[in-house]
Short mmCIF file of C-alpha atoms in Angstrom, two decimals:
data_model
loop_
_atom_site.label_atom_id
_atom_site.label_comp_id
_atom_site.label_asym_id
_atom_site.label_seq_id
_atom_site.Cartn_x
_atom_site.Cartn_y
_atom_site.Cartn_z
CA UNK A 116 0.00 0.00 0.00
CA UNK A 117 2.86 2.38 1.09
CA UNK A 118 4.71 1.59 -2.14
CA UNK A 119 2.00 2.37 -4.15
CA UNK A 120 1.20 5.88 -2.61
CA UNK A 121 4.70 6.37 -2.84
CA UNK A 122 4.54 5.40 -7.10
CA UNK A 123 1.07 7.80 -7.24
CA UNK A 124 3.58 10.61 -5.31
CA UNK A 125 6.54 10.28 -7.74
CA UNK A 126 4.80 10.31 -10.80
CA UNK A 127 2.56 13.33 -9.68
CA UNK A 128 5.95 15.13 -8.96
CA UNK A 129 7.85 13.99 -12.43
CA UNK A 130 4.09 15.21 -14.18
CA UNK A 131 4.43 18.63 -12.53
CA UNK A 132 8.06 18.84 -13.63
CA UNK A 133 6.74 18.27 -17.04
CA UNK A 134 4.47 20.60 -16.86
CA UNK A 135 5.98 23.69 -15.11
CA UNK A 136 8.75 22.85 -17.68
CA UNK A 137 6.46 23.13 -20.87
CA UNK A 138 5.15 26.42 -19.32
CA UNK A 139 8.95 27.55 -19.00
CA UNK A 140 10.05 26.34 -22.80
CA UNK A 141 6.99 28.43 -24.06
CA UNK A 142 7.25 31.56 -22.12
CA UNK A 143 10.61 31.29 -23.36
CA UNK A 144 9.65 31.57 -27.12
CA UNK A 145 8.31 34.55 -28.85
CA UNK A 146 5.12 33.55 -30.46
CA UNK A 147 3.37 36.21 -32.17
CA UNK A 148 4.48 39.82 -34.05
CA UNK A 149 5.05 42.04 -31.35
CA UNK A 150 1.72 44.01 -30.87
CA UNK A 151 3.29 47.39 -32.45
CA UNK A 152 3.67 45.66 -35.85
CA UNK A 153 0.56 43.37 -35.71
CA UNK A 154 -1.22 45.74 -38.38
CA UNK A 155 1.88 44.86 -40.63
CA UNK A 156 0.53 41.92 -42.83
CA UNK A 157 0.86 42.90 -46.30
CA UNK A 158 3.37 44.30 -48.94
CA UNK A 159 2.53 47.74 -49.51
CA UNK A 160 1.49 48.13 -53.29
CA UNK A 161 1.12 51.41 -55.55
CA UNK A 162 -1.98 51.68 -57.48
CA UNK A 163 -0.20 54.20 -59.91
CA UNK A 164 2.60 51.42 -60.86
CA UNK A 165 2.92 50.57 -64.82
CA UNK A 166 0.80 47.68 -66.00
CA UNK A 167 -0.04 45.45 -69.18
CA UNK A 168 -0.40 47.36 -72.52
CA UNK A 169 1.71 50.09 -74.56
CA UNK A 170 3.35 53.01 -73.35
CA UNK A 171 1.87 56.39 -73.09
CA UNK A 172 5.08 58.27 -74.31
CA UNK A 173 3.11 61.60 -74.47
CA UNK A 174 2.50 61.48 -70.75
CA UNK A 175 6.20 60.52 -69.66
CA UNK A 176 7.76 63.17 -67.38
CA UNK A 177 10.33 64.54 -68.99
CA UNK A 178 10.52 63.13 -72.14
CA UNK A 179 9.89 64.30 -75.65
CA UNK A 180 9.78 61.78 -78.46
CA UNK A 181 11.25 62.51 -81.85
CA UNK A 182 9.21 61.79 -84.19
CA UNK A 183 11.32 62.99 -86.77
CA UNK A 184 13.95 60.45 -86.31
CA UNK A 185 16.01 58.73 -88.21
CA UNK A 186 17.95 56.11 -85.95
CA UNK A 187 15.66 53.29 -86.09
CA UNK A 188 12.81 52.31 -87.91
CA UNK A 189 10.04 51.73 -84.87
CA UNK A 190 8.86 49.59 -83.57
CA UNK A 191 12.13 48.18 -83.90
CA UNK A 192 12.90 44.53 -81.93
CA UNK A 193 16.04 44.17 -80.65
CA UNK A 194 17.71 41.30 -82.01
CA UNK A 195 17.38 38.13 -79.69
CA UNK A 196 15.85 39.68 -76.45
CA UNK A 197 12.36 39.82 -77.03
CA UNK A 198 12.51 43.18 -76.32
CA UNK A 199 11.21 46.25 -78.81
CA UNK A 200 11.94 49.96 -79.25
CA UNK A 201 8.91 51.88 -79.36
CA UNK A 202 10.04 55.40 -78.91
CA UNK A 203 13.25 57.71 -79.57
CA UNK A 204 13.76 60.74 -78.24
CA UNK A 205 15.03 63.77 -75.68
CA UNK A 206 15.04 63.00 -71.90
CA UNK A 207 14.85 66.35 -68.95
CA UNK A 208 14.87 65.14 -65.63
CA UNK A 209 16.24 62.38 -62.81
CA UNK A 210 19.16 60.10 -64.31
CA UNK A 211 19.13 57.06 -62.11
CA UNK A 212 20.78 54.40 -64.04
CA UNK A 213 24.39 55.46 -62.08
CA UNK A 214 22.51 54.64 -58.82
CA UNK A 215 22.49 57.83 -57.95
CA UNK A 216 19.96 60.96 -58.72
CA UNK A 217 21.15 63.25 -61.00
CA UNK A 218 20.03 65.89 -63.10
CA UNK A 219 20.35 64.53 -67.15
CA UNK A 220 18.93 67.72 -69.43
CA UNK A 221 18.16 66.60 -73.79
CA UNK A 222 19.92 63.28 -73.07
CA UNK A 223 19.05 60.63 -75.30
CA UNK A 224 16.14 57.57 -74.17
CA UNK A 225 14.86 55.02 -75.32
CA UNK A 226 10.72 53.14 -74.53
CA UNK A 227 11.79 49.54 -74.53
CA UNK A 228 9.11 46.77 -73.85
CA UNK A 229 9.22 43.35 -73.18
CA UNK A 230 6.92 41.87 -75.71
CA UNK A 231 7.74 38.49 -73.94
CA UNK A 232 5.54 36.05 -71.72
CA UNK A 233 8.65 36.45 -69.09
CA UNK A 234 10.07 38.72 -66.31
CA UNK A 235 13.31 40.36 -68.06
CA UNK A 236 15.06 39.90 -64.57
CA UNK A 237 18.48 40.65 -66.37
CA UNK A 238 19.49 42.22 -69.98
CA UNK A 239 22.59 43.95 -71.19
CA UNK A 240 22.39 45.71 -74.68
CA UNK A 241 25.23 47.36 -76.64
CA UNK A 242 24.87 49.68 -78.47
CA UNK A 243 27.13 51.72 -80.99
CA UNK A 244 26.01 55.25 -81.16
CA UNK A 245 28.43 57.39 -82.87
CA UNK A 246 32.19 56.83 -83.90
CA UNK A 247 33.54 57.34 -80.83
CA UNK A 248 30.57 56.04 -78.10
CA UNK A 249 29.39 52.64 -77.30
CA UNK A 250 27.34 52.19 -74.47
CA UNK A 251 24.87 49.66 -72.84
CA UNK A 252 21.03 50.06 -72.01
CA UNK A 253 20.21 47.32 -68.67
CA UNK A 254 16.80 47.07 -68.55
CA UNK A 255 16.03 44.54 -65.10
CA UNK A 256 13.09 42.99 -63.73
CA UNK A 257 10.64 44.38 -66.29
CA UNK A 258 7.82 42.14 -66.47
CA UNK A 259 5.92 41.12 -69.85
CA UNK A 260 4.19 43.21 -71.71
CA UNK A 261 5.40 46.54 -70.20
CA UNK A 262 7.52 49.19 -70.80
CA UNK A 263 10.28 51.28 -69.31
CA UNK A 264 11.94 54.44 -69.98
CA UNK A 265 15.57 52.89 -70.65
CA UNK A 266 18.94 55.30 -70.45
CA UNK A 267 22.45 54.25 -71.51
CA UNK A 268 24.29 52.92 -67.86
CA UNK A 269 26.75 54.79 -66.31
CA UNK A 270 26.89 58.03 -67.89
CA UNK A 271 24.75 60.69 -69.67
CA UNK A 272 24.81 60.94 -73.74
CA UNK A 273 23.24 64.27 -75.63
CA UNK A 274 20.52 63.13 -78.23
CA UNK A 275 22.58 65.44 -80.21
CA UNK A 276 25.63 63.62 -80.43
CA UNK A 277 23.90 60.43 -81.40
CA UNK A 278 24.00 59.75 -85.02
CA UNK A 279 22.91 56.10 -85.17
CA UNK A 280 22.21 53.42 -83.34
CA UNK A 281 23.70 49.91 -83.86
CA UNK A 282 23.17 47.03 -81.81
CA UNK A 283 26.76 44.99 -81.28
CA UNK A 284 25.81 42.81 -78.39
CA UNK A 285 22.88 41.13 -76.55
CA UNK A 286 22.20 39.25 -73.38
CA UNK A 287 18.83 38.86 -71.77
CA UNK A 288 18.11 36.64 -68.75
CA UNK A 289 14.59 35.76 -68.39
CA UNK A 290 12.70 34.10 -65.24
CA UNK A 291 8.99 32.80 -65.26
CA UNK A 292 8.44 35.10 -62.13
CA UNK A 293 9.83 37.23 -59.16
CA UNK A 294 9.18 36.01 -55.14
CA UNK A 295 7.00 38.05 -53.21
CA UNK A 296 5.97 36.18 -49.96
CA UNK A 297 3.26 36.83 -49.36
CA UNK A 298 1.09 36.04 -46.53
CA UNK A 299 4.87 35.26 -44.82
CA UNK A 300 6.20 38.96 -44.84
CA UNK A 301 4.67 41.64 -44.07
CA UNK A 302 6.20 45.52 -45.90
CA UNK A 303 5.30 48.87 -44.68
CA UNK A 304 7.40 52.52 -45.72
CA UNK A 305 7.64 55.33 -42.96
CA UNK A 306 10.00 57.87 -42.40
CA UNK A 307 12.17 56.81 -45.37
CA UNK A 308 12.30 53.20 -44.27
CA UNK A 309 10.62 49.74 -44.63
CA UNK A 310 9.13 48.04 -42.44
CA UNK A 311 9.82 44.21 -42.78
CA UNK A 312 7.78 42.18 -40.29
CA UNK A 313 8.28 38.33 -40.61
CA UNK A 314 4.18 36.95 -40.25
CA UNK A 315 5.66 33.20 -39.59
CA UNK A 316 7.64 31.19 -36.87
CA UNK A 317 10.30 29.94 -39.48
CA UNK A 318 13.82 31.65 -39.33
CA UNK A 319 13.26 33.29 -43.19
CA UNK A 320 17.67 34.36 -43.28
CA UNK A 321 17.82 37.42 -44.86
CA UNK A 322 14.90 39.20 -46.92
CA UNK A 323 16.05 41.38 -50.08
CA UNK A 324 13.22 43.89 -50.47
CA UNK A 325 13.56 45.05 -54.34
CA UNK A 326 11.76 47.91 -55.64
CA UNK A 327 11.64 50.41 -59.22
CA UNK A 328 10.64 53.98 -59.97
CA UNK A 329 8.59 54.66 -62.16
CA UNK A 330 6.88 57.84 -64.60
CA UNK A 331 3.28 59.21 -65.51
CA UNK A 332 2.80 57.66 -69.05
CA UNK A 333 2.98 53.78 -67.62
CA UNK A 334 6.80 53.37 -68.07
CA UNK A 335 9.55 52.24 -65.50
CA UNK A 336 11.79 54.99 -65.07
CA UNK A 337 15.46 53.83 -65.69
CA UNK A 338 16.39 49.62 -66.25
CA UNK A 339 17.52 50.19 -62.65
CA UNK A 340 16.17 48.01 -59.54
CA UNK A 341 16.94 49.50 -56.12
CA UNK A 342 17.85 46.30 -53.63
CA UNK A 343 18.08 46.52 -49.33
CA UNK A 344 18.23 43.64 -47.08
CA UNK A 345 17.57 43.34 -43.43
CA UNK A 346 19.87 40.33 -41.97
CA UNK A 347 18.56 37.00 -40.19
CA UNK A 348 14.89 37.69 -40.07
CA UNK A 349 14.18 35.38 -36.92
CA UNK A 350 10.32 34.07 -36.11
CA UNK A 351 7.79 36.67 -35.93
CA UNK A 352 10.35 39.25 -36.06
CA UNK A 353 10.57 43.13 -37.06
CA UNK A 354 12.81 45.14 -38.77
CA UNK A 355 13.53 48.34 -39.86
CA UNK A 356 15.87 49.27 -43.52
CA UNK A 357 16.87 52.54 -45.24
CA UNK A 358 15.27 53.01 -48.28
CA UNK A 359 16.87 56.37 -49.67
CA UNK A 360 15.66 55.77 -53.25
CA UNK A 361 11.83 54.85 -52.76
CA UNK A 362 9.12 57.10 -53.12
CA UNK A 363 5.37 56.56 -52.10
CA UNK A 364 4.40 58.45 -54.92
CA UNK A 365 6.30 57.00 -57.54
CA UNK A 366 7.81 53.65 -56.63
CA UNK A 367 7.00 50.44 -57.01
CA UNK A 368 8.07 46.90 -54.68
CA UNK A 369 8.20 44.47 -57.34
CA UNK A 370 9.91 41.42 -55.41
CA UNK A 371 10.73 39.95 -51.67
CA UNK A 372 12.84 37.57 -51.40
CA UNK A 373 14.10 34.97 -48.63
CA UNK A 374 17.32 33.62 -48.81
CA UNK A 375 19.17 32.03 -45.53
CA UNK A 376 22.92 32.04 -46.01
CA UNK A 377 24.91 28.63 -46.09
CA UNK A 378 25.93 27.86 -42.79
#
């Protein structure tokens, strides 16, 4: 009898244990977005962002279209990319392509499209524009059937010292789609940063937030794509990144990405 009140004892104790130990592992693991971010569910979207269909190029800020041209023949494809020409003409306004803003003023651009059924993630086209100048137009992450207002890379070229326009070299790398995680991260923008909130308990490494500018007239502005990254996003975590080059007026998040580094 004694031993058996002693076996009902010990295993009441070692359940207890158990118990006051589950309560300690859980109270030691954060389980929800803290309650300051809990409004923080979606990836903030901009109902002004290009879409499907042709380019208004009368409406693009900045640019005036020459119609009088005689560089290309338009709509003009670019050999091997997929990709077409649609306008020529005199850019005033934001250069971006250098990754930097500055001031271009009658430089020459270009309305490319991708006439393709993919996401131009990557392209690299070179083209000879005088005796002297060859330079490259890098449209990135333009999806199909939409435009962007396209600049040589690098550096600034007067429309006025073009005097034709020969393609040397392509390369375009194409990708069925970009990530966006949805439902598993959460993007807001305040005070010139985003807001990355991770909605799930699974360690998501770090998340690339990639975004593009873009113009009136339903054009990208520039091939660029403006990339920040917030480190180790942990379970149900928050974080906050500079984003010097988005505007809630006229940019665009276009892909979020998840990739944990190789341990």
């Amino acid at each position: 009898m004694k031993k058996s009140k002693l076996s009902i004892i010990i295993c009441a104790i070692l359940v207890l244990v158990f118990v006051v130990m589950s309560f300690a592992g859980c109270s030691g693991t954060k389980r929800s977005v803290d309650k300051e971010y809990e409004y923080n569910t979606e990836i903030i979207t901009n109902e002004n962002a290009p879409v499907e269909g042709d380019a208004d190029v009368t409406a693009i800020n900045g640019f005036v279209e020459d119609k009088e041209q005689k560089l290309l023949t338009l709509p003009y494809t670019i050999p091997d990319t997929g990709l077409v020409v649609t306008a020529v003409g005199k850019y005033t306004g934001p250069y971006i392509e250098s990754g930097v803003n500055e001031e271009a003023e009658n430089a020459l651009a270009i309305v490319i499209k991708n006439t393709t059924d993919k996401v131009v993630s990557y392209s690299s086209i070179e083209v000879q524009l005088n005796d002297k100048e060859v330079r490259t137009f890098s449209p990135t992450n333009l999806p199909p059937n939409q435009s962007t207002l396209s600049f040589p890379i690098n550096k600034v070229i007067s429309y006025d010292d073009v005097k034709q326009f020969t393609v040397n070299d392509t390369l375009v790398v194409p990708t069925d789609s970009l990530p966006l995680l949805e439902g598993k991260v959460g993007v807001d923008f305040k005070d010139g940063e985003f807001i990355i909130t991770n909605l799930t308990n699974e360690n998501l490494g770090d998340v690339y937030v990639r975004y593009k500018n873009f113009s009136e007239g339903n054009v990208y502005l520039g091939g660029i794509t403006y990339s920040v990254v917030v480190n180790e996003m942990t379970a149900y975590e928050t974080k906050k990144v500079a984003a010097e080059s988005y505007s809630e007026e006229n940019s665009v998040i276009i892909s979020v990405e998840s990739i944990i580094p190789l341990t």
